[in-house]
mmCIF file of C-alpha atoms and ligand atoms in Angstrom:
data_model
loop_
_atom_site.group_PDB
_atom_site.id
_atom_site.type_symbol
_atom_site.label_atom_id
_atom_site.label_comp_id
_atom_site.label_asym_id
_atom_site.label_seq_id
_atom_site.Cartn_x
_atom_site.Cartn_y
_atom_site.Cartn_z
ATOM 1 C CA MET A 1 78.443 83.897 273.495
ATOM 2 C CA LYS A 2 78.556 82.834 277.022
ATOM 3 C CA ASN A 3 78.603 78.036 277.300
ATOM 4 C CA ILE A 4 78.854 76.256 280.159
ATOM 5 C CA ALA A 5 82.397 77.222 280.402
ATOM 6 C CA ASP A 6 82.127 80.487 281.283
ATOM 7 C CA LYS A 7 79.438 78.704 284.321
ATOM 8 C CA PHE A 8 76.969 80.577 283.386
ATOM 9 C CA LEU A 9 73.839 78.816 283.350
ATOM 10 C CA PRO A 10 70.388 80.688 282.940
ATOM 11 C CA PHE A 11 68.808 76.807 282.512
ATOM 12 C CA ASP A 12 70.017 75.241 285.928
ATOM 13 C CA LEU A 13 66.290 75.883 288.324
ATOM 14 C CA GLY A 14 69.101 76.184 290.747
ATOM 15 C CA ASN A 15 70.518 78.852 289.649
ATOM 16 C CA GLU A 16 67.852 82.037 289.836
ATOM 17 C CA ALA A 17 70.679 85.001 289.866
ATOM 18 C CA ASP A 18 71.401 83.483 286.292
ATOM 19 C CA TYR A 19 68.468 82.676 285.133
ATOM 20 C CA GLN A 20 67.102 86.585 285.901
ATOM 21 C CA ALA A 21 70.064 88.044 284.035
ATOM 22 C CA TRP A 22 69.321 85.878 281.306
ATOM 23 C CA ARG A 23 65.152 86.230 281.543
ATOM 24 C CA GLU A 24 66.260 90.398 282.076
ATOM 25 C CA ARG A 25 68.585 90.769 278.865
ATOM 26 C CA LYS A 26 66.468 88.662 276.345
ATOM 27 C CA LEU A 27 62.487 90.396 277.993
ATOM 28 C CA LEU A 28 65.061 93.956 276.869
ATOM 29 C CA ALA A 29 64.078 95.422 273.905
ATOM 30 C CA TYR A 30 61.891 92.623 272.986
ATOM 31 C CA PRO A 31 59.887 92.769 268.768
ATOM 32 C CA THR A 32 56.692 91.980 268.991
ATOM 33 C CA ARG A 33 56.398 92.624 265.837
ATOM 34 C CA ILE A 34 56.581 90.531 263.203
ATOM 35 C CA GLU A 35 57.558 93.097 260.833
ATOM 36 C CA GLU A 36 60.803 93.709 262.970
ATOM 37 C CA LEU A 37 61.477 90.744 262.636
ATOM 38 C CA ILE A 38 61.372 90.967 258.556
ATOM 39 C CA VAL A 39 64.342 92.444 256.534
ATOM 40 C CA GLU A 40 64.705 92.552 253.465
ATOM 41 C CA ILE A 41 67.443 91.141 250.830
ATOM 42 C CA LYS A 42 69.210 92.404 247.125
ATOM 43 C CA ASN A 43 70.972 88.788 246.775
ATOM 44 C CA PRO A 44 70.584 86.198 249.128
ATOM 45 C CA GLN A 45 73.479 84.253 247.527
ATOM 46 C CA GLN A 46 75.605 86.947 248.970
ATOM 47 C CA LEU A 47 74.568 89.011 251.424
ATOM 48 C CA THR A 48 75.667 92.120 252.251
ATOM 49 C CA SER A 49 78.042 92.161 255.209
ATOM 50 C CA ALA A 50 74.947 95.085 256.788
ATOM 51 C CA GLU A 51 72.332 92.568 255.724
ATOM 52 C CA PHE A 52 73.986 89.091 257.326
ATOM 53 C CA GLU A 53 74.493 91.262 260.166
ATOM 54 C CA ALA A 54 70.360 92.954 260.600
ATOM 55 C CA LEU A 55 69.126 89.038 260.189
ATOM 56 C CA HIS A 56 71.862 87.773 262.019
ATOM 57 C CA GLU A 57 70.781 90.617 265.378
ATOM 58 C CA ARG A 58 67.364 89.123 265.116
ATOM 59 C CA CYS A 59 68.080 85.945 265.398
ATOM 60 C CA ARG A 60 70.898 86.114 268.212
ATOM 61 C CA LYS A 61 67.384 87.637 269.930
ATOM 62 C CA THR A 62 64.186 85.545 268.650
ATOM 63 C CA ASN A 63 66.566 82.729 267.532
ATOM 64 C CA MET A 64 64.277 83.914 264.322
ATOM 65 C CA VAL A 65 65.050 85.841 261.464
ATOM 66 C CA ILE A 66 62.035 86.223 258.057
ATOM 67 C CA TYR A 67 64.197 87.168 255.614
ATOM 68 C CA ALA A 68 62.694 88.881 252.123
ATOM 69 C CA GLY A 69 64.225 88.803 248.407
ATOM 70 C CA PRO A 70 64.027 89.062 245.765
ATOM 71 C CA THR A 71 63.772 85.799 243.629
ATOM 72 C CA GLY A 72 60.038 85.163 243.405
ATOM 73 C CA SER A 73 59.607 81.454 242.602
ATOM 74 C CA ASP A 74 62.966 80.151 241.179
ATOM 75 C CA PRO A 75 62.724 77.421 242.522
ATOM 76 C CA ASP A 76 66.414 76.976 242.198
ATOM 77 C CA LYS A 77 67.031 74.773 245.921
ATOM 78 C CA ALA A 78 70.585 76.758 245.569
ATOM 79 C CA ILE A 79 69.022 79.396 247.473
ATOM 80 C CA PRO A 80 67.929 78.520 250.388
ATOM 81 C CA LYS A 81 70.548 76.381 251.291
ATOM 82 C CA SER A 82 73.370 78.546 250.142
ATOM 83 C CA LEU A 83 72.063 81.385 251.852
ATOM 84 C CA GLY A 84 72.013 78.700 255.491
ATOM 85 C CA ARG A 85 75.721 78.234 254.369
ATOM 86 C CA GLN A 86 76.039 81.677 255.146
ATOM 87 C CA PHE A 87 74.802 81.034 258.853
ATOM 88 C CA GLY A 88 76.929 78.014 259.524
ATOM 89 C CA LEU A 89 74.251 76.127 258.835
ATOM 90 C CA THR A 90 75.085 72.760 256.510
ATOM 91 C CA GLU A 91 74.947 69.726 257.669
ATOM 92 C CA LEU A 92 71.345 68.793 256.319
ATOM 93 C CA ASP A 93 69.531 66.108 257.621
ATOM 94 C CA CYS A 94 68.067 63.640 254.933
ATOM 95 C CA ASN A 95 64.892 62.543 256.235
ATOM 96 C CA MET A 96 62.344 60.248 254.442
ATOM 97 C CA GLY A 97 60.163 62.926 252.495
ATOM 98 C CA ALA A 98 63.895 65.126 251.681
ATOM 99 C CA ASP A 99 64.838 64.701 248.028
ATOM 100 C CA ASP A 100 68.468 63.204 247.854
ATOM 101 C CA ASP A 101 70.729 66.724 248.829
ATOM 102 C CA GLY A 102 68.356 67.447 251.631
ATOM 103 C CA VAL A 103 66.085 69.445 250.597
ATOM 104 C CA THR A 104 62.346 68.081 251.247
ATOM 105 C CA SER A 105 59.909 70.397 249.073
ATOM 106 C CA LEU A 106 56.649 70.631 251.334
ATOM 107 C CA LYS A 107 53.347 71.026 248.262
ATOM 108 C CA VAL A 108 50.243 69.052 248.037
ATOM 109 C CA VAL A 109 51.117 65.027 247.224
ATOM 110 C CA GLU A 110 48.921 63.760 245.936
ATOM 111 C CA GLY A 111 48.984 59.041 246.464
ATOM 112 C CA LYS A 112 52.869 57.773 247.740
ATOM 113 C CA TRP A 113 52.591 57.577 250.701
ATOM 114 C CA ARG A 114 53.768 60.401 251.456
ATOM 115 C CA SER A 115 49.640 61.296 251.934
ATOM 116 C CA GLY A 116 49.253 60.050 254.519
ATOM 117 C CA TYR A 117 51.724 62.760 256.553
ATOM 118 C CA ILE A 118 50.278 66.242 257.242
ATOM 119 C CA PRO A 119 53.280 67.909 255.877
ATOM 120 C CA TYR A 120 52.078 66.465 252.175
ATOM 121 C CA THR A 121 48.547 67.683 252.650
ATOM 122 C CA ASN A 122 46.581 70.841 253.036
ATOM 123 C CA ARG A 123 45.346 71.131 256.780
ATOM 124 C CA PRO A 124 46.845 72.290 259.761
ATOM 125 C CA ILE A 125 49.388 71.495 261.283
ATOM 126 C CA HIS A 126 49.566 71.888 264.904
ATOM 127 C CA TRP A 127 52.930 73.836 267.180
ATOM 128 C CA HIS A 128 55.864 71.675 267.664
ATOM 129 C CA THR A 129 59.422 71.403 266.202
ATOM 130 C CA ASP A 130 61.035 69.991 264.030
ATOM 131 C CA GLY A 131 62.430 67.035 264.367
ATOM 132 C CA TYR A 132 61.181 65.993 267.624
ATOM 133 C CA TYR A 133 61.334 61.702 267.078
ATOM 134 C CA ASN A 134 64.727 62.151 265.981
ATOM 135 C CA LEU A 135 67.103 60.317 267.721
ATOM 136 C CA PRO A 136 69.395 62.224 270.512
ATOM 137 C CA GLU A 137 72.571 62.279 267.963
ATOM 138 C CA ARG A 138 70.357 63.744 265.801
ATOM 139 C CA GLN A 139 68.417 66.929 267.039
ATOM 140 C CA ILE A 140 67.384 69.251 264.573
ATOM 141 C CA HIS A 141 68.255 72.457 266.208
ATOM 142 C CA GLY A 142 68.421 74.375 262.394
ATOM 143 C CA LEU A 143 64.722 75.045 260.896
ATOM 144 C CA GLN A 144 64.707 76.796 257.012
ATOM 145 C CA LEU A 145 61.817 77.953 255.313
ATOM 146 C CA HIS A 146 62.336 78.743 251.512
ATOM 147 C CA CYS A 147 58.473 79.965 250.107
ATOM 148 C CA VAL A 148 58.414 79.318 246.258
ATOM 149 C CA SER A 149 54.776 79.610 245.681
ATOM 150 C CA ALA A 150 52.072 80.851 247.460
ATOM 151 C CA ALA A 151 48.468 78.912 248.207
ATOM 152 C CA ALA A 152 45.415 80.592 246.999
ATOM 153 C CA SER A 153 44.438 81.098 250.531
ATOM 154 C CA GLY A 154 46.178 79.786 253.979
ATOM 155 C CA GLY A 155 49.036 78.629 255.074
ATOM 156 C CA GLU A 156 50.583 81.014 257.821
ATOM 157 C CA ASN A 157 52.813 80.004 260.068
ATOM 158 C CA ALA A 158 52.743 80.780 263.635
ATOM 159 C CA LEU A 159 56.336 81.142 265.479
ATOM 160 C CA LEU A 160 57.268 81.045 268.849
ATOM 161 C CA ASP A 161 60.952 81.517 270.122
ATOM 162 C CA HIS A 162 61.285 78.444 272.096
ATOM 163 C CA GLU A 163 63.473 80.583 274.822
ATOM 164 C CA ILE A 164 59.974 82.301 275.641
ATOM 165 C CA ALA A 165 58.331 79.858 276.269
ATOM 166 C CA TYR A 166 60.666 78.876 278.514
ATOM 167 C CA ILE A 167 60.594 81.788 280.194
ATOM 168 C CA HIS A 168 57.057 81.229 279.986
ATOM 169 C CA LEU A 169 56.686 78.253 282.207
ATOM 170 C CA ARG A 170 59.487 79.022 284.872
ATOM 171 C CA ASP A 171 57.730 81.957 285.668
ATOM 172 C CA SER A 172 54.351 79.809 285.972
ATOM 173 C CA ASN A 173 56.089 77.026 287.698
ATOM 174 C CA PRO A 174 59.832 76.009 287.955
ATOM 175 C CA GLU A 175 58.843 72.638 288.191
ATOM 176 C CA TYR A 176 57.327 72.585 285.190
ATOM 177 C CA ILE A 177 60.999 72.742 283.819
ATOM 178 C CA ARG A 178 61.928 70.264 286.417
ATOM 179 C CA ALA A 179 58.901 67.540 284.591
ATOM 180 C CA LEU A 180 59.249 68.946 281.052
ATOM 181 C CA MET A 181 63.644 68.020 281.602
ATOM 182 C CA ALA A 182 63.129 64.248 282.871
ATOM 183 C CA ALA A 183 64.445 62.033 279.774
ATOM 184 C CA ASN A 184 61.716 59.691 278.770
ATOM 185 C CA VAL A 185 58.649 62.461 279.856
ATOM 186 C CA MET A 186 57.619 62.108 276.321
ATOM 187 C CA THR A 187 57.993 59.145 273.686
ATOM 188 C CA ILE A 188 56.522 59.048 270.781
ATOM 189 C CA PRO A 189 54.745 55.187 270.095
ATOM 190 C CA PRO A 190 56.960 53.350 267.293
ATOM 191 C CA ASN A 191 56.591 54.046 263.631
ATOM 192 C CA ASN A 192 54.077 51.184 261.653
ATOM 193 C CA GLU A 193 54.245 50.609 257.803
ATOM 194 C CA ASN A 194 51.994 47.488 257.404
ATOM 195 C CA GLY A 195 53.908 45.627 259.748
ATOM 196 C CA GLU A 196 57.573 47.472 259.291
ATOM 197 C CA GLN A 197 58.740 49.240 262.081
ATOM 198 C CA LEU A 198 59.788 51.944 260.505
ATOM 199 C CA ARG A 199 60.559 54.071 263.468
ATOM 200 C CA PRO A 200 61.183 52.354 267.665
ATOM 201 C CA ALA A 201 59.903 53.977 269.787
ATOM 202 C CA ARG A 202 61.232 57.029 271.737
ATOM 203 C CA SER A 203 61.333 58.866 274.233
ATOM 204 C CA GLY A 204 63.526 62.280 276.277
ATOM 205 C CA PRO A 205 62.796 65.605 277.783
ATOM 206 C CA VAL A 206 61.055 68.914 276.405
ATOM 207 C CA PHE A 207 63.541 71.018 277.602
ATOM 208 C CA SER A 208 67.340 70.407 278.202
ATOM 209 C CA VAL A 209 71.060 71.907 277.420
ATOM 210 C CA LEU A 210 73.422 71.039 274.517
ATOM 211 C CA GLU A 211 76.720 71.178 275.420
ATOM 212 C CA ASP A 212 77.423 74.712 274.377
ATOM 213 C CA GLY A 213 75.205 75.610 277.409
ATOM 214 C CA ARG A 214 72.265 77.355 274.620
ATOM 215 C CA LEU A 215 68.485 75.046 275.879
ATOM 216 C CA HIS A 216 67.150 73.055 272.818
ATOM 217 C CA MET A 217 63.094 72.604 272.956
ATOM 218 C CA ARG A 218 61.257 68.730 271.368
ATOM 219 C CA TYR A 219 57.979 69.427 271.354
ATOM 220 C CA THR A 220 54.815 68.373 269.051
ATOM 221 C CA ALA A 221 51.136 69.543 270.344
ATOM 222 C CA ARG A 222 50.108 65.842 268.626
ATOM 223 C CA THR A 223 47.078 63.967 270.615
ATOM 224 C CA ARG A 224 47.668 61.327 268.287
ATOM 225 C CA SER A 225 51.428 59.487 268.304
ATOM 226 C CA ILE A 226 52.463 61.220 271.653
ATOM 227 C CA GLU A 227 52.168 59.306 274.835
ATOM 228 C CA TRP A 228 53.310 62.193 277.933
ATOM 229 C CA LEU A 229 54.481 61.001 281.297
ATOM 230 C CA GLN A 230 51.096 60.415 283.827
ATOM 231 C CA ASP A 231 51.843 62.567 286.723
ATOM 232 C CA PRO A 232 49.835 65.983 287.868
ATOM 233 C CA VAL A 233 52.892 68.018 287.610
ATOM 234 C CA THR A 234 53.487 66.216 283.581
ATOM 235 C CA LEU A 235 50.027 66.910 282.661
ATOM 236 C CA ALA A 236 49.864 70.261 284.306
ATOM 237 C CA ALA A 237 52.957 71.603 282.744
ATOM 238 C CA VAL A 238 51.995 70.501 279.447
ATOM 239 C CA LYS A 239 48.421 72.208 279.628
ATOM 240 C CA ALA A 240 50.052 75.440 280.267
ATOM 241 C CA LEU A 241 52.922 75.266 277.346
ATOM 242 C CA ASN A 242 49.697 74.315 275.828
ATOM 243 C CA ASP A 243 47.488 77.536 276.881
ATOM 244 C CA PHE A 244 50.104 80.012 276.076
ATOM 245 C CA LEU A 245 50.649 78.163 272.772
ATOM 246 C CA ASP A 246 46.898 78.889 271.746
ATOM 247 C CA SER A 247 47.003 82.237 273.827
ATOM 248 C CA SER A 248 46.824 85.635 272.077
ATOM 249 C CA SER A 249 50.062 86.386 273.034
ATOM 250 C CA HIS A 250 52.297 89.087 271.558
ATOM 251 C CA TYR A 251 54.887 86.643 271.361
ATOM 252 C CA ILE A 252 52.890 84.639 268.712
ATOM 253 C CA TYR A 253 54.101 85.782 265.601
ATOM 254 C CA ARG A 254 52.510 84.896 262.187
ATOM 255 C CA ALA A 255 53.407 85.041 258.673
ATOM 256 C CA THR A 256 52.760 83.762 255.843
ATOM 257 C CA LEU A 257 55.638 83.730 253.876
ATOM 258 C CA GLN A 258 55.234 84.580 250.270
ATOM 259 C CA PRO A 259 57.571 83.827 247.262
ATOM 260 C CA GLY A 260 60.919 84.883 248.018
ATOM 261 C CA GLN A 261 60.217 85.295 251.634
ATOM 262 C CA GLY A 262 62.222 82.122 254.571
ATOM 263 C CA LEU A 263 62.790 81.829 257.311
ATOM 264 C CA ILE A 264 65.366 81.209 258.989
ATOM 265 C CA SER A 265 65.677 80.071 262.743
ATOM 266 C CA ASN A 266 67.356 77.465 265.922
ATOM 267 C CA ASN A 267 64.564 75.564 265.312
ATOM 268 C CA VAL A 268 61.885 77.302 267.163
ATOM 269 C CA LEU A 269 57.998 76.117 267.961
ATOM 270 C CA HIS A 270 55.800 77.126 264.909
ATOM 271 C CA ASP A 271 52.950 75.560 263.515
ATOM 272 C CA ARG A 272 50.447 76.063 259.640
ATOM 273 C CA SER A 273 47.453 76.766 259.905
ATOM 274 C CA GLY A 274 45.452 74.591 256.512
ATOM 275 C CA PHE A 275 45.351 76.414 252.663
ATOM 276 C CA ASP A 276 43.992 75.795 250.618
ATOM 277 C CA ASP A 277 45.337 75.464 246.298
ATOM 278 C CA ASP A 278 43.969 76.274 242.334
ATOM 279 C CA ASP A 279 44.502 76.585 239.573
ATOM 280 C CA GLU A 280 47.070 78.923 239.868
ATOM 281 C CA TYR A 281 48.207 79.013 242.671
ATOM 282 C CA THR A 282 49.619 75.680 244.471
ATOM 283 C CA ARG A 283 52.200 76.357 247.794
ATOM 284 C CA GLN A 284 55.636 75.118 247.444
ATOM 285 C CA LEU A 285 57.731 75.913 250.125
ATOM 286 C CA TYR A 286 61.646 74.000 250.762
ATOM 287 C CA ARG A 287 62.720 72.563 253.973
ATOM 288 C CA LEU A 288 66.162 72.420 255.069
ATOM 289 C CA ARG A 289 66.707 71.034 258.011
ATOM 290 C CA TYR A 290 70.173 71.030 260.079
ATOM 291 C CA TYR A 291 71.525 69.784 263.519
ATOM 292 C CA GLN A 292 73.770 72.847 263.730
ATOM 293 C CA ARG A 293 72.044 75.831 265.544
ATOM 294 C CA ILE A 294 72.237 78.775 263.027
ATOM 295 C CA ALA A 295 76.866 79.874 263.579
ATOM 296 C CA ASP A 296 76.682 82.400 267.083
ATOM 297 C CA THR A 297 74.268 82.470 268.435
HETATM 298 FE FE1 FE2 B 301 57.784 71.662 260.968
#
């Protein structure tokens, strides 16, 4: 694995040679069909070395993989947790909706405070990375989803490797990247509820480079509850990103997770379509957010 110490700096705008070398390797034989990302596994709690390698290889290439296990609608949270652990994902983010163990159960919840938050409704969720509103030191680098039960219809996730989004924007106009790396480019207004401030306003970059040289992305396509720096290049960059996310690019994968299936990712861009439950089919997904990336990716 390359890191800053190796002086390999593909995400430095002043370093075109490293960028081009990285870009070429990245796009070489890059999977363009979701089927290429799906790996069947026998026991998620104890992967064989061949299964692990198949999953890990995809994570290294695309920052994500979908596993298909045999556990069906078994609601045991140990299934996704132990799977994550095998990929070095251990530091769970305990957010407001998470149960005490840091695993959030996403399903339609009537009433309670949760119904004010789209993840707990059946409405569509726009493109985003998880935890974009978190403090800088609590950024989410690993994201896992595990399906316990699927909806009667809908509930599809679109997925896009954030490094592909970076390549698209840098190739379009390197100034887009410069604008989106500004520390104050994106501000999330404070979260107030009943006059109480649950979270202060937070500003940060869309793209940033981690200490180990890896690329991190914070983003939401929401237009409410988000304030962009009002300069022409930033606004053009955001539009270019949104246009790409709304396009039919073959880099955008679409999957409706089925019981026993799940996603392991380096918090790639994703959305969710609306869905409908009925008496027989009630969508339930576990979501696990980590402060770490998948090990060795
Ligand atoms: Fe999400």
